[in-house]
Amino acid sequence: MKKNYITIAAGLMLAALPFVGLSSSVVFAMGTTLIFAVMTIGFSFLMGYGGLASLGTAGFVGVGAYIAYFVVEVYKLPISVAFLITVAISLVMGVLVGFISLRIEGIYLALLTLGLSEILRNTFVSIKATIKINTSTLKMLGMPVGELHIYLLIVAVFIVLMLITTNLINSPIGRALISVKNSPSAAQAMGISLLKHRVLAFVVSTVFAAVAGLLYMLYVRNITTSSTQLFSIITSLNILGAAVIGGAKSLWGSTFGTFLIYGIQSMFLSKIKFFVQNPAFITMLTGVLIIIIVMFYPGGLAQIAMTLKYKIKNLSKKTNVGGAL
Amino acid sequence: MLVSFVSTILGSLLSVCITCLLAFAVTLIFRTSTTTNFAQSSIAAFGCYTVAWLFAKGLPVWLGAPVGMIVGAAFGIFIDNFIFRRGRYVGILSKQIITMGFVSVFFGAIPLIFGNPESIPFEPLYNYTKHGVSPNIVIEIAGGELVVTKHALISATITLVVLGAIFYLLKNSKWGLSVRTTASNEQTAQLMGINTHKVTAISWALAAALGVLSAVMYAGSGVMISATFMGAIQVNAFLACILGGFSTFYGPIIGAIIIPVLANAVGFLANFKGLEGIGRWQMVIVYSIILLVILIKPEGLFGKKIVKKV
């Protein structure tokens, strides 16, 4: 319960960002980072609790983006309809991949989802290479919608999905998932359905990725599929990296990891001249950071934070003992 | 019709060579280090940039290629020896993520070291314009023409020689035996007195060098070099590996032959009436076929079924 209140409080703080005088470029960067954070939460659920590796995130992001384009721009329907269609289609895809994951495991599964993502990306390029949404066509509940509204929508979706995932993890379903992760055979022997939980893990990650794609399309409104890295393996790898840096078992940790990979560059470093001239430097730094963290702190930043908390606790205990003496 | 079909299939010769080399590199690392090396294409791109830089300084590509391969091999040994062996808790997934970190490092380092990647001059392994020779070989058969680029033929010869030599060594040399033993079980191999550190280091060096070789071949065909230019080939190589099955060394090679040939065969269908637009869906169709095959036979075409122990 306490966790839920903290999440809601964090959401209110994020929603307040545009109203405290931050420049619109920083808010925009925050918005896109939160969109990537939605993907990362879904991915962390899949990897940290389902124990399944997927490299298909980018493809499902594309599904959301293309549905948003066709529903909102081509058929002029409201955003809520796009939302429903995205969830429905990505749900079906998640179930499909979940079934596949029963037959194929480990590295094969990761490479298979990579293939699936490539199929989706090639399909998108064949359907339409550039997708664009006009601001005037964006409508929610019959009202015209601006960038600020979309930002608030992103924060709301992020917080709701965060709450859903946290509560899923702390429910019997979450505990069953962990047991399936640790030993599928032993879990089955205890009467836990492998099919049900694998499918659930994939549905969560797929739906989250597709919803993130939808939000991205609404927020950025202009994507060139053939040249963008958004639907390529780079995004899937970056999301994986974010989850690992932050710690796949901690949702807020992986959110922070997303912030490190996507947020810092666009929010702070874009002001410093050196980094504007050499944007490649940050890419390199991210890579070095990933390598160091994986080498020495496999639990990610969340683990570092926990260790620090523990040490500080012990420190205060020692001083107490000292005081008693 | 038949002649033009054969000509279309021959058109995939170069991509067959490139994919074969990369697929073998991926398999070699997967078998000895139990990880998929996502940085394969980035190391290859870095080596290719080195060759291009030497070319700009006046060194022909066929002389620069070995230098680039040595640079790539050095990176391979570095990753294996100084990252994988030094990390405190490096498991299978962490190894994958480390190679992914290297993708970022190379993406950043390449523009920093070699400058703006716009249109770097490059040449095929044998420069035809300089020597005043036509770049194509044309054979007239049965009223049609078979066209093959000389670059593709040279690349095919090199690929055949290199892979042939490696396969011969794998089967008949002491090094090959130690690689095969490490691939089947690293711990047991260590107990048998094999220096597995040396084996994995050589595998990484070899794999990285082969990657650079394939990148040089690809760049020689006139593709623009960039940090990401080997990405699509790497995806094909990965899929070729699971199509052929990781459990043998020759399976991925056959997978790597199948994918480009299949792609060109699907592209050939555009000659028929009513299928003109199929070119756009070429890769979608090829990947879907591969996915179906993998679903039916998850261990790959030539893979062995692994029995799981509880």
XYZ file of C-alpha atoms in Angstrom:
635
model
C 0.000 0.000 0.000
C 2.764 2.371 0.963
C 4.438 1.696 -2.379
C 1.256 2.704 -4.230
C 1.127 6.072 -2.446
C 4.765 6.745 -3.303
C 4.060 5.922 -6.965
C 1.044 8.247 -7.040
C 3.038 11.019 -5.369
C 5.805 10.609 -7.939
C 3.176 10.817 -10.678
C 1.796 14.078 -9.289
C 5.304 15.511 -9.179
C 5.944 14.516 -12.802
C 2.606 15.994 -13.848
C 3.527 19.276 -12.146
C 6.758 19.664 -14.129
C 5.361 21.823 -16.966
C 3.778 24.227 -14.459
C 6.878 25.108 -12.448
C 8.599 27.096 -15.163
C 10.710 24.418 -16.842
C 11.433 25.127 -20.499
C 9.297 23.238 -22.992
C 12.287 21.377 -24.444
C 13.082 19.858 -21.039
C 9.438 18.860 -20.567
C 9.427 17.325 -24.052
C 12.570 15.348 -23.217
C 10.946 14.182 -19.976
C 7.861 13.091 -21.914
C 9.814 10.993 -24.420
C 11.895 9.495 -21.617
C 8.703 8.492 -19.791
C 7.473 6.825 -22.995
C 10.651 4.759 -23.106
C 10.207 4.075 -19.385
C 6.821 2.485 -20.157
C 8.591 0.069 -22.522
C 11.246 -0.617 -19.903
C 8.715 -1.447 -17.172
C 7.071 -4.011 -19.424
C 10.452 -5.396 -20.374
C 11.641 -5.571 -16.749
C 8.508 -7.532 -15.875
C 9.303 -9.974 -18.672
C 13.001 -10.297 -17.888
C 13.259 -9.774 -14.138
C 10.182 -11.763 -13.158
C 9.402 -13.915 -16.183
C 13.061 -14.739 -16.836
C 12.454 -14.469 -20.573
C 14.658 -12.475 -22.916
C 13.039 -10.715 -25.845
C 14.558 -8.520 -28.529
C 11.221 -7.748 -30.116
C 10.337 -4.566 -28.203
C 10.988 -2.288 -31.185
C 8.591 -4.164 -33.450
C 5.723 -3.876 -30.979
C 6.476 -0.180 -30.471
C 6.014 0.148 -34.208
C 2.662 -1.629 -34.055
C 1.396 0.994 -31.600
C 2.764 3.884 -33.642
C 1.228 2.660 -36.908
C -2.150 1.968 -35.309
C -2.073 5.510 -33.873
C -1.297 6.913 -37.321
C -3.997 4.987 -39.159
C -6.746 5.463 -36.583
C -6.126 9.122 -35.765
C -4.807 10.566 -39.029
C -6.299 8.391 -41.776
C -9.671 7.461 -40.255
C -10.023 10.600 -38.057
C -11.195 8.666 -35.020
C -10.610 9.783 -31.406
C -7.492 8.776 -29.466
C -9.431 6.478 -27.135
C -10.379 4.262 -30.102
C -6.713 4.064 -31.123
C -5.889 3.114 -27.547
C -8.420 0.281 -27.481
C -7.340 -1.090 -30.868
C -3.655 -0.952 -29.869
C -4.283 -2.851 -26.651
C -6.442 -5.444 -28.433
C -3.981 -6.131 -31.264
C -0.874 -6.167 -29.075
C -2.686 -8.486 -26.649
C -3.221 -10.998 -29.442
C 0.441 -10.665 -30.490
C 1.614 -11.134 -26.902
C -0.447 -14.325 -26.574
C 1.078 -15.556 -29.834
C 4.654 -14.915 -28.716
C 3.817 -16.454 -25.342
C 2.776 -19.653 -27.078
C 5.975 -19.601 -29.150
C 8.014 -19.198 -25.948
C 6.767 -22.602 -24.779
C 8.468 -24.270 -27.745
C 11.637 -22.207 -27.988
C 13.738 -21.017 -25.075
C 16.738 -18.941 -24.096
C 18.902 -17.358 -26.756
C 16.835 -18.942 -29.532
C 13.748 -17.138 -28.241
C 15.614 -13.812 -28.096
C 16.802 -14.192 -31.683
C 13.359 -15.358 -32.809
C 11.705 -12.263 -31.354
C 14.421 -10.248 -33.107
C 13.324 -11.887 -36.359
C 9.687 -11.103 -35.577
C 10.605 -7.485 -34.926
C 12.463 -7.328 -38.259
C 9.388 -8.725 -40.043
C 7.266 -6.004 -38.454
C 9.780 -3.269 -39.346
C 10.002 -4.390 -42.966
C 6.206 -4.538 -43.116
C 5.982 -0.952 -41.821
C 8.462 0.293 -44.433
C 6.460 -1.470 -47.153
C 3.144 -0.045 -45.940
C 4.237 3.555 -45.500
C 7.744 4.914 -45.056
C 6.839 8.200 -43.343
C 3.977 8.622 -40.898
C 2.842 12.038 -39.788
C -0.014 13.288 -37.627
C -1.383 16.825 -37.944
C -1.901 18.621 -34.660
C -5.354 19.768 -35.734
C -6.662 16.215 -36.105
C -5.745 15.245 -32.541
C -8.895 15.084 -30.442
C -9.689 13.638 -27.058
C -13.286 13.639 -25.690
C -14.182 15.982 -28.535
C -11.645 18.615 -27.486
C -8.561 19.649 -29.438
C -5.404 18.375 -27.819
C -2.025 20.082 -27.502
C 1.410 18.905 -26.518
C 0.815 19.648 -22.826
C -2.271 17.421 -22.748
C -0.354 14.582 -24.342
C 2.391 15.020 -21.724
C -0.177 14.700 -18.949
C -1.638 11.647 -20.710
C 1.852 10.091 -20.821
C 2.370 10.685 -17.094
C -1.063 9.224 -16.326
C -0.462 6.127 -18.449
C 3.010 5.676 -16.955
C 1.704 5.827 -13.390
C -1.273 3.538 -14.058
C 0.931 0.927 -15.743
C 3.469 1.255 -12.923
C 0.732 0.617 -10.337
C -0.599 -2.375 -12.287
C 2.871 -3.930 -12.594
C 3.849 -3.332 -8.952
C 0.650 -4.958 -7.746
C 1.006 -7.847 -10.197
C 4.487 -8.533 -8.856
C 3.300 -8.541 -5.238
C 0.342 -10.817 -5.961
C 0.212 -14.645 -6.124
C 0.683 -14.291 -9.885
C 4.020 -12.537 -9.358
C 5.236 -15.194 -6.949
C 4.187 -17.926 -9.379
C 6.119 -16.114 -12.135
C 9.285 -16.061 -10.041
C 8.977 -19.780 -9.365
C 8.520 -20.443 -13.096
C 11.616 -18.353 -13.749
C 13.749 -20.188 -11.219
C 12.771 -23.677 -12.336
C 10.041 -24.323 -14.905
C 10.005 -28.030 -14.157
C 9.735 -27.606 -10.384
C 7.011 -24.963 -10.796
C 5.015 -27.281 -13.028
C 5.368 -30.039 -10.479
C 3.831 -27.683 -7.890
C 0.828 -27.216 -10.159
C 1.687 -23.834 -11.660
C 0.645 -23.467 -15.275
C 3.669 -22.635 -17.427
C 1.467 -21.567 -20.334
C -0.638 -19.123 -18.332
C 2.288 -17.296 -16.772
C 4.545 -17.158 -19.819
C 1.664 -15.800 -21.888
C 0.893 -13.235 -19.190
C 4.512 -12.051 -19.046
C 4.640 -11.611 -22.812
C 1.214 -9.949 -22.946
C 2.313 -7.371 -20.365
C 5.544 -6.526 -22.177
C 3.924 -6.454 -25.618
C 0.967 -4.315 -24.598
C 3.251 -1.881 -22.739
C 5.537 -1.559 -25.762
C 2.622 -0.989 -28.132
C 1.039 1.597 -25.831
C 4.423 3.336 -25.655
C 4.547 3.372 -29.452
C 1.084 4.917 -29.581
C 2.084 7.620 -27.099
C 5.303 8.291 -29.027
C 3.369 8.779 -32.247
C 0.932 11.180 -30.550
C 3.752 13.110 -28.885
C 6.391 13.308 -31.613
C 3.853 13.133 -34.509
C 6.434 12.501 -37.239
C 8.353 9.281 -37.811
C 10.384 8.252 -40.856
C 10.416 4.485 -40.545
C 13.222 3.745 -42.996
C 15.751 6.052 -41.340
C 14.705 6.088 -37.684
C 16.343 3.808 -35.132
C 13.098 3.619 -33.156
C 11.845 0.416 -34.772
C 15.264 -1.189 -35.202
C 17.205 -3.513 -32.918
C 18.898 -0.448 -31.370
C 15.749 0.402 -29.398
C 15.326 -3.186 -28.220
C 18.953 -3.240 -27.079
C 18.674 0.160 -25.386
C 15.589 -0.956 -23.456
C 17.439 -4.105 -22.430
C 20.376 -1.938 -21.378
C 18.131 0.388 -19.376
C 16.569 -2.535 -17.530
C 19.985 -4.011 -16.752
C 21.599 -0.738 -15.671
C 18.718 0.049 -13.355
C 18.206 -3.519 -12.209
C 15.523 -5.614 -13.905
C 14.002 -6.643 -10.584
C 13.255 -3.082 -9.523
C 10.722 -1.126 -11.564
C 11.860 2.285 -10.330
C 15.456 1.192 -10.823
C 14.839 0.367 -14.459
C 12.927 3.628 -14.875
C 16.038 5.388 -13.629
C 18.093 3.333 -16.085
C 15.883 4.615 -18.908
C 16.480 8.115 -17.652
C 20.249 7.539 -17.809
C 20.147 6.224 -21.370
C 17.506 8.482 -22.923
C 16.909 11.374 -20.562
C 20.230 12.850 -19.497
C 21.401 13.611 -23.011
C 18.276 15.441 -24.144
C 17.583 17.159 -20.818
C 20.909 18.414 -19.501
C 23.817 17.722 -21.799
C 22.144 19.337 -24.816
C 22.955 22.684 -23.168
C 26.711 22.076 -22.963
C 28.590 23.005 -26.122
C 31.049 20.098 -26.087
C 28.262 17.514 -26.076
C 26.281 19.310 -28.778
C 29.291 19.135 -31.080
C 30.094 15.529 -30.170
C 26.785 13.736 -29.539
C 28.614 10.449 -30.162
C 30.549 10.948 -26.928
C 27.445 10.272 -24.835
C 26.623 7.111 -26.785
C 30.120 5.893 -26.016
C 29.805 6.835 -22.351
C 26.505 4.941 -22.061
C 28.210 1.876 -23.491
C 31.097 2.106 -21.035
C 28.607 2.575 -18.175
C 26.634 -0.527 -19.203
C 29.810 -2.604 -19.373
C 31.073 -1.450 -15.963
C 27.724 -1.966 -14.228
C 27.217 -5.426 -15.692
C 30.787 -6.404 -14.809
C 30.657 -5.397 -11.177
C 27.022 -4.850 -10.146
C 24.813 -7.454 -11.855
C 21.799 -6.273 -9.836
C 22.078 -2.832 -11.415
C 21.771 0.573 -9.784
C 18.936 -0.752 -7.607
C 21.420 -3.147 -6.035
C 23.948 -0.351 -5.447
C 21.225 1.714 -3.780
C 20.205 -1.200 -1.551
C 23.811 -1.845 -0.525
C 24.257 1.836 0.336
C 21.027 1.858 2.372
C 22.205 -1.205 4.261
C 25.585 0.339 4.995
C 24.049 3.578 6.267
C 21.694 1.578 8.493
C 24.620 -0.379 9.942
C 26.554 2.854 10.403
C 23.786 4.395 12.522
C 23.556 1.164 14.563
C 27.270 1.338 15.294
C 27.040 4.923 16.484
C 24.119 3.926 18.718
C 26.242 1.214 20.268
C 29.006 3.710 20.691
C 26.615 6.111 22.437
C 25.421 3.406 24.848
C 28.904 2.662 25.848
C 13.307 -17.588 -68.134
C 15.543 -20.204 -66.592
C 18.673 -18.269 -67.497
C 17.370 -15.087 -65.945
C 16.418 -17.066 -62.823
C 19.946 -18.450 -62.556
C 21.289 -14.932 -63.102
C 19.095 -13.620 -60.251
C 20.322 -16.353 -57.942
C 23.945 -15.614 -58.941
C 23.246 -12.016 -57.928
C 23.060 -13.167 -54.325
C 26.619 -14.576 -54.459
C 28.193 -11.639 -52.638
C 25.586 -11.507 -49.864
C 25.929 -15.280 -49.442
C 29.681 -14.816 -48.827
C 29.198 -11.924 -46.402
C 26.442 -13.681 -44.455
C 28.431 -16.940 -44.353
C 31.495 -15.277 -42.849
C 29.453 -13.393 -40.269
C 27.299 -16.405 -39.401
C 30.397 -18.531 -38.865
C 31.871 -15.819 -36.631
C 28.661 -15.684 -34.565
C 28.598 -19.479 -34.232
C 32.250 -19.696 -33.237
C 31.708 -17.227 -30.383
C 28.413 -18.793 -29.386
C 29.951 -22.252 -29.175
C 33.059 -21.291 -27.213
C 31.695 -18.482 -24.991
C 27.951 -19.366 -24.905
C 26.928 -15.857 -25.852
C 25.629 -14.083 -28.935
C 27.982 -11.299 -29.879
C 25.857 -8.270 -30.769
C 29.022 -6.215 -31.277
C 30.069 -8.408 -34.209
C 28.800 -5.921 -36.772
C 30.175 -2.897 -34.892
C 33.667 -4.374 -34.632
C 33.433 -5.197 -38.335
C 32.410 -1.608 -39.107
C 35.313 -0.279 -37.029
C 37.778 -2.493 -38.897
C 36.268 -1.416 -42.197
C 36.720 2.236 -41.207
C 40.382 1.510 -40.469
C 40.741 0.064 -43.976
C 38.982 3.100 -45.457
C 41.267 5.428 -43.490
C 44.345 3.578 -44.781
C 42.862 3.735 -48.294
C 42.544 7.508 -47.988
C 46.244 7.534 -47.023
C 47.067 5.687 -50.275
C 47.105 2.014 -49.257
C 45.015 -0.207 -51.593
C 42.158 -2.106 -49.984
C 43.603 -5.594 -50.498
C 46.655 -4.497 -48.478
C 44.609 -2.591 -45.916
C 42.176 -5.455 -45.264
C 44.674 -7.590 -43.288
C 45.529 -4.545 -41.158
C 41.824 -3.965 -40.478
C 41.420 -7.636 -39.602
C 44.284 -7.407 -37.112
C 42.641 -4.333 -35.514
C 39.359 -6.255 -35.276
C 41.109 -9.297 -33.813
C 42.753 -7.075 -31.194
C 39.305 -5.834 -30.129
C 38.058 -9.411 -29.988
C 40.887 -10.479 -27.701
C 40.379 -7.360 -25.588
C 36.678 -8.105 -25.036
C 37.328 -11.726 -24.132
C 40.424 -11.296 -21.999
C 39.879 -7.986 -20.248
C 36.089 -7.827 -19.952
C 34.638 -11.328 -19.834
C 37.418 -12.840 -17.737
C 37.704 -9.909 -15.318
C 34.037 -9.342 -14.493
C 33.033 -10.600 -11.094
C 29.663 -12.148 -11.897
C 29.554 -12.571 -15.626
C 26.833 -15.021 -16.656
C 25.306 -15.797 -20.038
C 22.861 -12.885 -20.079
C 25.446 -10.439 -18.710
C 27.844 -11.406 -21.493
C 25.165 -10.597 -24.052
C 24.529 -7.256 -22.436
C 28.245 -6.464 -22.314
C 28.524 -7.055 -26.065
C 25.494 -4.800 -26.399
C 27.363 -2.163 -24.389
C 30.182 -2.468 -26.910
C 27.696 -1.718 -29.683
C 27.108 1.648 -27.994
C 30.839 2.180 -27.463
C 31.595 1.598 -31.138
C 28.649 3.686 -32.311
C 30.118 6.530 -30.270
C 33.791 5.887 -30.995
C 33.528 5.609 -34.778
C 32.310 9.185 -35.416
C 34.706 10.496 -32.738
C 37.759 8.821 -34.258
C 36.996 8.825 -37.981
C 34.887 11.983 -38.194
C 31.695 12.470 -40.136
C 30.681 9.211 -41.798
C 29.310 10.832 -44.971
C 30.424 9.055 -48.165
C 33.850 7.662 -47.406
C 35.668 6.574 -50.597
C 36.257 2.844 -50.873
C 37.191 0.421 -53.613
C 36.572 -3.254 -54.351
C 39.281 -5.780 -53.537
C 40.522 -5.376 -57.123
C 40.193 -1.893 -58.607
C 38.721 -2.317 -62.121
C 38.447 1.314 -63.136
C 42.108 1.904 -62.324
C 43.178 -1.128 -64.322
C 40.730 -0.393 -67.122
C 38.835 -3.704 -66.923
C 35.075 -4.218 -66.910
C 33.787 -5.045 -63.408
C 31.407 -7.743 -64.733
C 31.809 -11.132 -66.294
C 29.101 -11.874 -68.859
C 28.479 -15.419 -70.051
C 26.021 -16.016 -72.890
C 24.064 -19.229 -72.535
C 20.952 -20.433 -74.341
C 19.876 -17.030 -75.574
C 20.318 -15.327 -72.208
C 23.091 -13.649 -70.264
C 24.571 -14.603 -66.909
C 26.097 -11.555 -65.229
C 28.430 -11.876 -62.246
C 30.517 -9.092 -60.786
C 34.213 -9.896 -60.511
C 34.153 -8.506 -56.977
C 31.622 -11.170 -56.007
C 33.744 -13.894 -57.630
C 36.899 -12.744 -55.816
C 34.955 -12.551 -52.533
C 33.540 -16.038 -53.109
C 37.008 -17.436 -53.732
C 38.383 -15.808 -50.580
C 35.403 -17.003 -48.531
C 35.757 -20.559 -49.841
C 39.486 -20.642 -49.125
C 39.186 -19.073 -45.648
C 36.202 -21.115 -44.472
C 37.619 -24.265 -46.098
C 40.892 -23.815 -44.243
C 39.102 -23.158 -40.948
C 36.874 -26.209 -41.339
C 39.868 -28.364 -42.232
C 41.712 -27.132 -39.142
C 38.633 -27.621 -36.965
C 38.432 -31.232 -38.045
C 42.074 -32.199 -38.218
C 44.248 -29.995 -36.040
C 44.953 -29.956 -32.338
C 43.505 -26.422 -32.178
C 40.299 -27.661 -33.826
C 39.991 -30.470 -31.332
C 40.407 -28.083 -28.401
C 37.774 -25.729 -29.879
C 35.333 -28.578 -30.355
C 35.967 -29.810 -26.830
C 35.485 -26.324 -25.353
C 32.309 -25.967 -27.393
C 30.833 -29.161 -26.045
C 31.650 -28.450 -22.383
C 34.013 -25.796 -21.119
C 34.488 -27.183 -17.598
C 35.234 -30.701 -18.750
C 37.637 -29.334 -21.342
C 39.462 -27.471 -18.579
C 39.660 -30.657 -16.523
C 41.158 -32.434 -19.536
C 44.002 -29.930 -19.516
C 42.869 -27.670 -22.346
C 43.724 -24.006 -21.971
C 40.174 -22.790 -22.589
C 41.156 -19.146 -22.038
C 43.467 -19.393 -25.027
C 40.795 -21.167 -27.072
C 38.134 -18.517 -26.433
C 40.632 -15.695 -27.028
C 41.621 -17.142 -30.411
C 37.959 -17.711 -31.276
C 37.128 -14.085 -30.518
C 40.094 -12.866 -32.547
C 39.182 -15.095 -35.471
C 35.505 -14.148 -35.331
C 36.265 -10.414 -35.234
C 38.750 -10.744 -38.119
C 36.207 -12.646 -40.239
C 33.669 -9.922 -39.454
C 36.052 -7.243 -40.733
C 36.741 -9.309 -43.871
C 33.022 -9.571 -44.612
C 32.581 -5.837 -43.974
C 35.379 -5.038 -46.447
C 33.702 -7.262 -49.040
C 30.344 -5.612 -48.432
C 31.793 -2.084 -48.577
C 33.643 -2.987 -51.773
C 30.340 -3.600 -53.544
C 29.619 0.128 -53.342
C 27.582 0.330 -50.124
C 28.059 3.489 -48.080
C 30.039 2.820 -44.915
C 28.585 3.915 -41.595
C 28.701 2.709 -38.000
C 25.479 0.764 -38.587
C 26.021 -0.471 -42.137
C 26.565 -4.106 -41.124
C 23.452 -4.189 -38.906
C 21.084 -5.790 -41.407
C 23.702 -8.402 -42.344
C 24.165 -9.240 -38.682
C 20.424 -9.786 -38.221
C 20.504 -12.134 -41.236
C 23.519 -13.933 -39.765
C 21.736 -14.453 -36.423
C 18.665 -15.808 -38.180
C 20.879 -18.015 -40.345
C 22.390 -19.403 -37.148
C 19.065 -20.369 -35.604
C 17.807 -21.597 -38.973
C 20.801 -23.911 -39.330
C 21.048 -24.678 -35.634
C 23.825 -23.577 -33.315
C 24.823 -27.128 -32.397
C 26.903 -27.755 -35.520
C 29.465 -25.540 -37.245
C 28.188 -26.216 -40.774
C 24.471 -25.670 -40.020
C 24.723 -21.852 -39.793
C 26.747 -21.753 -43.037
C 23.951 -23.558 -44.853
C 21.439 -21.225 -43.217
C 23.528 -18.278 -44.429
C 23.408 -19.638 -47.975
C 19.651 -20.199 -47.815
C 18.629 -16.704 -46.672
C 20.111 -14.507 -49.495
C 19.257 -17.114 -52.164
C 15.693 -17.304 -50.881
C 15.490 -13.500 -50.839
C 16.588 -13.258 -54.467
C 14.293 -16.126 -55.463
C 11.337 -14.280 -53.899
C 12.466 -11.107 -55.664
C 12.473 -13.042 -58.963
C 8.724 -13.650 -58.593
C 8.260 -9.977 -59.524
C 8.810 -11.043 -63.162
C 5.468 -12.840 -63.134
C 2.235 -11.106 -63.883
C 0.293 -9.867 -60.882
C 3.282 -10.121 -58.543
C 5.126 -6.956 -59.622
C 4.950 -5.341 -56.205
C 6.502 -8.299 -54.367
C 9.934 -6.657 -54.194
C 8.776 -4.479 -51.311
C 7.648 -7.524 -49.327
C 10.745 -9.574 -50.129
C 12.312 -9.651 -46.657
C 8.938 -9.959 -44.902
C 8.240 -13.137 -46.866
C 11.735 -14.551 -46.326
C 11.708 -13.875 -42.568
C 8.207 -15.339 -42.245
C 9.313 -18.554 -43.976
C 12.348 -18.793 -41.672
C 10.183 -18.182 -38.616
C 7.786 -20.935 -39.671
C 10.655 -23.372 -40.169
C 12.074 -22.528 -36.739
C 8.654 -22.980 -35.128
C 8.349 -26.432 -36.661
C 11.949 -27.381 -35.882
C 13.064 -25.248 -32.901
C 16.562 -26.725 -32.754
C 17.266 -25.638 -36.336
C 17.514 -27.586 -39.591
C 20.698 -29.415 -38.607
C 20.470 -29.038 -34.843
C 20.500 -31.801 -32.316
C 17.805 -31.958 -29.707
C 19.155 -31.099 -26.269
C 17.670 -33.195 -23.485
C 16.968 -31.092 -20.418
C 17.898 -32.456 -17.034
C 16.052 -31.404 -13.908
